[in-house]
């Protein structure tokens, strides 16, 4: 019985439980809905919930645990001597699983009875050929100990699946039965459903949290491996970034951090005032007609893929800045520069800042504007002294979101600022950022054991800490402000 | 009622402060104010009464051009304040609103401290010479708003943290602090307990010595207590306008009579 069928049965049980419990509730109230503690639906929902939720949880855990347990048992059947020199235990085990699947396929195709599959031996048949006919390709002939392990594997998995199906269905039945038994007209089904809902939402929230923790943990282990091969003082304090794939690299991250911050700050200097002012114009000054045209136009900017901005930087802005500013001022003659990437990234962020701030400013109640106008304040006084302070927490949030995006941006930097790691004050010099270097350390034929590739994880973790720090800072500002005013 | 009649005598001596003629207000297609003519005297309290939705707030908002901020609102007719047409192109609505203060129907304190709420107007209009002067203005305004005793120890706490009635009095103090010549009050006591109501009514009496006050109220008793003139609005029309005594004791229009005796509303 496949999983789909199991799901169908569970669903059918839940639906049946729903209707039966609902009916029982109605009967216990003598058909009068007003005598029930909760609406009849709630009794039904309670039954459906009690039958589905525990069964699905058990099923989920079982699906995760069974392969691990079966693997652990079967792997003991393969002696160390049986593992070929060029191979390892993992590869042999994946052979075992493939052969086991092949046996399943043979039985499904009707070429073999279940008994024959159990008794099959390498002496009598050409297993590789018959499996190829049912679409399971094997790399070599099947060795006897692999076949035996596969048969065992198949047996255990089959039994496990059967036990799983039976247990899950029993649990579902028990849940529905419990709900059915408990249903009287006094039972507080509504509260039970409410509790169930809150658990469901809690579950959803914990998935997000657990994923984050998982990502951080995996980054941490890889970073740990990196630091076991490369001194951390060098990584954090060296101002030299020169990876050499032959070994003996310099992997100081300061030039990358500098490039990241420099470019992001230029981008924010462009994006924040322009974005904020355009939001203020749109929400406070523009007439309905201008707004109807201008707002979608600005939002189109947000839909342009960053690679297109990158091309714009490479082909237009870069040469322009070089020919009109850098060269006349004697600040170098590099086409790609921090300034180019920063300006173009700033343009990319304008709609981001503007549409977030616009929503926030619009959310300030009209009554505050009226209050201020009613005291004889002008529009700009009202904006500066009433609306912006009221909207400040949201605007700070918008700016910090924009900053996070700037720090994480890659494409515009590659095309606009180049890929050379350098620490320089001159904004017309080519520099690069952490994200660009993560990409370049991981592209190509890589071996995930050398510090040159592992450094990508250390860089990634640094980036993570950087944005985390930014968010904590934002929260701090917002909270301080709230304490003062709300 | 007795001193109401006394006051009535001296109101007749006052000059006209506001003169509205043939005022129409439309919200899109909704004709909210129809043909309103009214003369509001200086140094007088004028009460607007009438059932909910009859256009009292709308007409009040015409007097300081607050309807300008509503896109769909359209105003026709003429409103003169001190013989000057306030809808004339030359008139700056910002300047006008400094002269014609307003307390809104719903309390709307700014998300600032109590002190800054009250100091907002005086700061904008440069009414204070220095910090000590500003402190005096704020204290004075809060006293007149009958809220000083409750907030004097937490002037720097947020104004939005006050109770609804306290917020309403804060808004009154805020409006008084800019020293307007005319004060428009839209149901200023709707969220207040009897004690605070009494204090606000005292404030209104006091303001009358120098200003013209227009107050919208749903309380007949309050209209009778504080006002010298009363206007009764019904479905966008100004049905009857006269001295408060006349309106309450001898209404000419049957609708007025029904309303004040509680038969329509
Ligand atoms: N901003 C607005 N946009 C559209 N229509 C409005 C607006 N404000 C008021 N109106 C309409 O104008 C009419 C008069 O409203 P107004 O607020 O002046 O009544 P009111 O007499 O103050 O009532 P209440 O005693 O309940 O405050 C109502 O029909 C209302 O629907
Ligand atoms: Mg009103």
Coordinates of C-alpha atoms in Angstrom, one line a residue, chain A residues 14-315:
Chain A
X14 CA -11.2 12.3 9.3
X15 CA -14.2 13.1 7.2
X16 CA -16.1 10.1 8.7
X17 CA -15.1 11.2 12.2
X18 CA -16.3 14.7 11.4
X19 CA -19.8 13.7 10.4
X20 CA -20.3 11.0 13.0
X21 CA -19.2 13.2 15.8
X22 CA -21.2 16.1 14.5
X23 CA -24.3 13.8 14.4
X24 CA -23.6 12.6 17.9
X25 CA -23.4 16.1 19.2
X26 CA -26.7 17.0 17.6
X27 CA -28.3 13.9 19.0
X28 CA -27.0 14.5 22.5
X29 CA -28.6 18.0 22.4
X30 CA -31.8 16.5 21.2
X31 CA -31.5 18.3 17.9
X32 CA -31.5 21.7 19.4
X33 CA -28.3 23.6 18.5
X34 CA -28.8 26.1 21.3
X35 CA -28.3 23.4 23.9
X36 CA -24.8 22.6 22.5
X37 CA -21.9 24.3 24.1
X38 CA -20.4 24.9 20.7
X39 CA -21.7 25.0 17.1
X40 CA -22.0 21.5 15.7
X41 CA -19.1 22.1 13.3
X42 CA -16.7 22.4 16.1
X43 CA -17.5 18.9 17.4
X44 CA -16.8 17.6 13.9
X45 CA -13.7 19.6 13.5
X46 CA -12.4 18.4 16.9
X47 CA -12.8 14.8 15.8
X48 CA -11.1 15.4 12.4
X49 CA -8.3 17.2 14.2
X50 CA -7.8 14.5 16.8
X51 CA -7.7 11.8 14.2
X52 CA -5.5 13.5 11.7
X53 CA -2.9 15.4 13.7
X54 CA -1.4 12.7 15.8
X55 CA -1.5 10.2 12.9
X56 CA 0.3 12.6 10.6
X57 CA 2.9 13.4 13.2
X58 CA 3.6 9.7 13.8
X59 CA 3.7 9.1 10.1
X60 CA 6.2 11.9 9.6
X61 CA 8.5 10.8 12.3
X62 CA 8.3 7.2 11.1
X63 CA 9.2 8.2 7.5
X64 CA 12.3 9.9 8.8
X65 CA 13.3 7.2 11.3
X66 CA 12.7 4.0 9.4
X67 CA 15.3 4.3 6.6
X68 CA 17.9 5.2 9.3
X69 CA 17.1 2.1 11.4
X70 CA 16.9 -0.2 8.4
X71 CA 20.2 1.1 7.1
X72 CA 21.9 0.6 10.4
X73 CA 20.7 -3.0 10.6
X74 CA 21.6 -3.9 7.1
X75 CA 25.0 -2.3 7.0
X76 CA 26.1 -4.8 9.7
X77 CA 25.6 -7.6 7.2
X78 CA 28.4 -6.3 5.0
X79 CA 31.8 -7.1 6.4
X80 CA 34.6 -4.7 6.0
X81 CA 36.4 -7.1 3.7
X82 CA 33.5 -7.0 1.2
X83 CA 34.0 -3.4 0.5
X84 CA 36.1 -2.9 -2.6
X85 CA 39.3 -0.8 -2.3
X86 CA 38.1 2.1 -4.5
X87 CA 34.7 2.2 -2.8
X88 CA 33.4 2.9 0.6
X89 CA 30.6 1.8 2.8
X90 CA 28.2 4.5 1.7
X91 CA 28.6 3.6 -2.0
X92 CA 28.0 -0.1 -1.2
X93 CA 24.9 0.8 0.8
X94 CA 23.5 2.8 -2.1
X95 CA 24.1 -0.3 -4.3
X96 CA 22.1 -2.3 -1.8
X97 CA 19.2 0.1 -1.9
X98 CA 19.3 0.1 -5.7
X99 CA 19.2 -3.7 -5.9
X100 CA 16.4 -3.7 -3.4
X101 CA 14.4 -1.3 -5.6
X102 CA 15.2 -3.5 -8.6
X103 CA 13.7 -6.5 -6.8
X104 CA 10.6 -4.4 -6.0
X105 CA 10.3 -3.4 -9.6
X106 CA 10.6 -7.1 -10.8
X107 CA 7.9 -8.2 -8.4
X108 CA 5.7 -5.3 -9.5
X109 CA 6.2 -6.1 -13.1
X110 CA 5.1 -9.7 -12.4
X111 CA 8.3 -11.3 -13.5
X112 CA 8.9 -12.8 -10.2
X113 CA 6.8 -13.9 -7.2
X114 CA 7.5 -12.4 -3.8
X115 CA 8.8 -15.9 -2.8
X116 CA 11.2 -16.0 -5.7
X117 CA 12.6 -12.6 -4.9
X118 CA 13.3 -13.7 -1.4
X119 CA 15.1 -16.9 -2.6
X120 CA 17.0 -15.4 -5.6
X121 CA 20.7 -16.1 -5.6
X122 CA 23.6 -14.8 -7.6
X123 CA 24.5 -18.3 -8.8
X124 CA 21.4 -19.1 -10.8
X125 CA 20.3 -15.9 -12.5
X126 CA 21.6 -12.9 -14.3
X127 CA 20.2 -10.4 -12.0
X128 CA 21.8 -7.4 -13.7
X129 CA 20.2 -8.2 -17.0
X130 CA 16.7 -8.8 -15.7
X131 CA 16.8 -5.6 -13.7
X132 CA 17.9 -3.7 -16.7
X133 CA 14.7 -4.9 -18.4
X134 CA 12.5 -3.3 -15.8
X135 CA 14.5 0.0 -16.0
X136 CA 16.9 -0.4 -13.0
X137 CA 20.4 0.1 -14.3
X138 CA 23.2 -1.4 -12.2
X139 CA 26.8 -0.4 -12.6
X140 CA 28.2 -4.0 -12.2
X141 CA 27.2 -7.5 -11.6
X142 CA 25.5 -8.0 -8.2
X143 CA 27.8 -9.6 -5.6
X144 CA 26.3 -12.2 -3.3
X145 CA 26.6 -10.3 -0.1
X146 CA 25.0 -7.2 -1.7
X147 CA 22.1 -9.3 -2.9
X148 CA 21.7 -10.8 0.5
X149 CA 21.8 -7.4 2.1
X150 CA 19.3 -6.1 -0.5
X151 CA 16.9 -9.0 0.2
X152 CA 17.2 -8.3 3.9
X153 CA 16.7 -4.6 3.3
X154 CA 13.6 -5.3 1.2
X155 CA 12.2 -7.5 3.9
X156 CA 12.7 -5.1 6.7
X157 CA 11.4 -2.1 4.7
X158 CA 8.3 -4.1 3.8
X159 CA 7.6 -5.1 7.3
X160 CA 8.3 -1.6 8.5
X161 CA 5.9 -0.1 6.0
X162 CA 3.2 -2.6 7.0
X163 CA 3.6 -1.8 10.7
X164 CA 3.6 1.9 9.9
X165 CA 0.4 1.7 8.0
X166 CA -1.4 -0.3 10.6
X167 CA -0.1 1.9 13.5
X168 CA -1.0 5.1 11.8
X169 CA -4.5 4.0 10.9
X170 CA -5.0 2.7 14.4
X171 CA -3.9 6.0 15.9
X172 CA -6.3 7.9 13.6
X173 CA -9.1 5.6 14.6
X174 CA -8.3 6.0 18.3
X175 CA -8.2 9.8 17.9
X176 CA -11.6 9.9 16.2
X177 CA -12.9 7.4 18.7
X178 CA -11.7 9.5 21.6
X179 CA -13.4 12.6 20.2
X180 CA -16.5 10.7 19.5
X181 CA -16.7 9.3 23.1
X182 CA -16.0 12.7 24.6
X183 CA -18.8 14.4 22.6
X184 CA -21.7 15.4 24.7
X185 CA -23.7 18.6 24.5
X186 CA -21.6 20.0 27.3
X187 CA -18.2 19.2 25.8
X188 CA -16.3 22.4 25.0
X189 CA -15.4 21.5 21.4
X190 CA -14.9 25.2 20.5
X191 CA -12.1 25.6 23.0
X192 CA -10.5 22.3 22.0
X193 CA -10.4 23.5 18.3
X194 CA -9.0 26.8 19.5
X195 CA -6.2 25.0 21.3
X196 CA -5.6 22.8 18.2
X197 CA -5.4 26.0 16.0
X198 CA -2.8 27.6 18.3
X199 CA -0.7 24.4 18.2
X200 CA -0.9 24.4 14.4
X201 CA 0.3 28.0 14.2
X202 CA 3.0 27.3 16.8
X203 CA 4.1 24.4 14.6
X204 CA 4.3 26.7 11.5
X205 CA 6.3 29.3 13.5
X206 CA 8.8 26.7 14.8
X207 CA 9.5 25.4 11.2
X208 CA 10.8 28.8 10.4
X209 CA 12.8 29.0 13.6
X210 CA 14.2 25.4 13.2
X211 CA 15.2 26.1 9.6
X212 CA 17.1 29.1 10.7
X213 CA 18.8 27.2 13.4
X214 CA 19.6 24.4 10.9
X215 CA 21.2 26.8 8.5
X216 CA 23.2 28.5 11.2
X217 CA 24.4 25.1 12.5
X218 CA 25.5 23.9 9.1
X219 CA 27.3 27.2 8.5
X220 CA 28.9 26.9 11.9
X221 CA 30.3 23.3 11.3
X222 CA 31.7 24.3 8.0
X223 CA 33.2 27.4 9.4
X224 CA 34.6 25.4 12.2
X225 CA 36.4 23.2 9.7
X226 CA 37.7 26.3 8.0
X227 CA 39.2 27.7 11.2
X228 CA 40.8 24.3 11.9
X229 CA 42.7 24.7 8.7
X230 CA 43.3 28.4 8.7
X231 CA 44.1 30.7 11.6
X232 CA 41.2 32.9 12.6
X233 CA 43.4 35.9 13.4
X234 CA 44.6 35.8 9.8
X235 CA 41.0 35.7 8.6
X236 CA 39.7 38.5 10.7
X237 CA 42.7 40.8 10.9
X238 CA 44.7 40.4 7.7
X239 CA 44.2 43.1 5.1
X240 CA 45.2 40.8 2.3
X241 CA 42.9 38.7 0.2
X242 CA 44.8 36.4 -2.2
X243 CA 43.5 32.9 -2.6
X244 CA 45.7 30.5 -4.4
X245 CA 44.3 27.1 -5.2
X246 CA 47.7 25.5 -4.9
X247 CA 47.7 26.4 -1.2
X248 CA 49.4 29.1 0.8
X249 CA 46.6 31.6 0.3
X250 CA 46.0 34.9 2.2
X251 CA 42.4 35.0 3.2
X252 CA 42.0 38.2 5.2
X253 CA 38.3 39.3 5.0
X254 CA 38.9 43.0 5.9
X255 CA 39.2 44.2 2.3
X256 CA 35.9 42.4 1.5
X257 CA 34.2 43.9 4.5
X258 CA 35.4 47.3 3.6
X259 CA 34.2 47.0 0.0
X260 CA 30.8 45.7 1.2
X261 CA 30.3 48.6 3.7
X262 CA 31.7 51.2 1.3
X263 CA 29.4 50.2 -1.5
X264 CA 26.3 49.8 0.7
X265 CA 26.8 53.2 2.3
X266 CA 27.0 54.9 -1.0
X267 CA 23.9 53.0 -2.1
X268 CA 22.0 54.1 1.0
X269 CA 23.2 57.7 0.7
X270 CA 21.5 57.7 -2.8
X271 CA 18.5 55.6 -2.0
X272 CA 17.3 56.9 1.4
X273 CA 16.8 60.6 0.7
X274 CA 15.5 60.1 -2.8
X275 CA 13.2 57.2 -1.8
X276 CA 11.9 58.9 1.3
X277 CA 11.3 62.3 -0.4
X278 CA 9.5 60.6 -3.3
X279 CA 7.4 58.7 -0.8
X280 CA 6.5 62.0 1.0
X281 CA 5.7 63.7 -2.3
X282 CA 3.5 60.8 -3.5
X283 CA 1.6 60.4 -0.2
X284 CA 1.2 64.0 0.8
X285 CA 1.5 66.3 -2.2
X286 CA 0.7 64.5 -5.3
X287 CA -2.8 64.7 -6.7
X288 CA -4.6 61.5 -7.3
X289 CA -3.8 61.6 -11.0
X290 CA -0.1 62.0 -10.6
X291 CA 0.0 59.4 -8.0
X292 CA -1.8 56.9 -10.2
X293 CA 0.9 57.4 -12.9
X294 CA 4.0 57.8 -10.7
X295 CA 3.5 55.0 -8.2
X296 CA 3.4 52.2 -10.7
X297 CA 6.3 53.8 -12.6
X298 CA 8.5 53.7 -9.5
X299 CA 7.4 50.2 -8.7
X300 CA 8.4 49.1 -12.2
X301 CA 12.0 50.0 -11.1
X302 CA 11.6 47.4 -8.4
X303 CA 10.8 44.7 -10.9
X304 CA 13.9 45.1 -13.0
X305 CA 16.3 42.1 -12.4
X306 CA 19.5 43.2 -10.7
X307 CA 21.6 41.8 -13.6
X308 CA 20.0 44.5 -15.8
X309 CA 21.1 47.1 -13.3
X310 CA 24.5 45.5 -13.5
X311 CA 24.7 45.9 -17.2
X312 CA 23.6 49.5 -16.9
X313 CA 26.5 50.0 -14.4
X314 CA 29.0 48.2 -16.6
X315 CA 28.1 49.9 -19.9

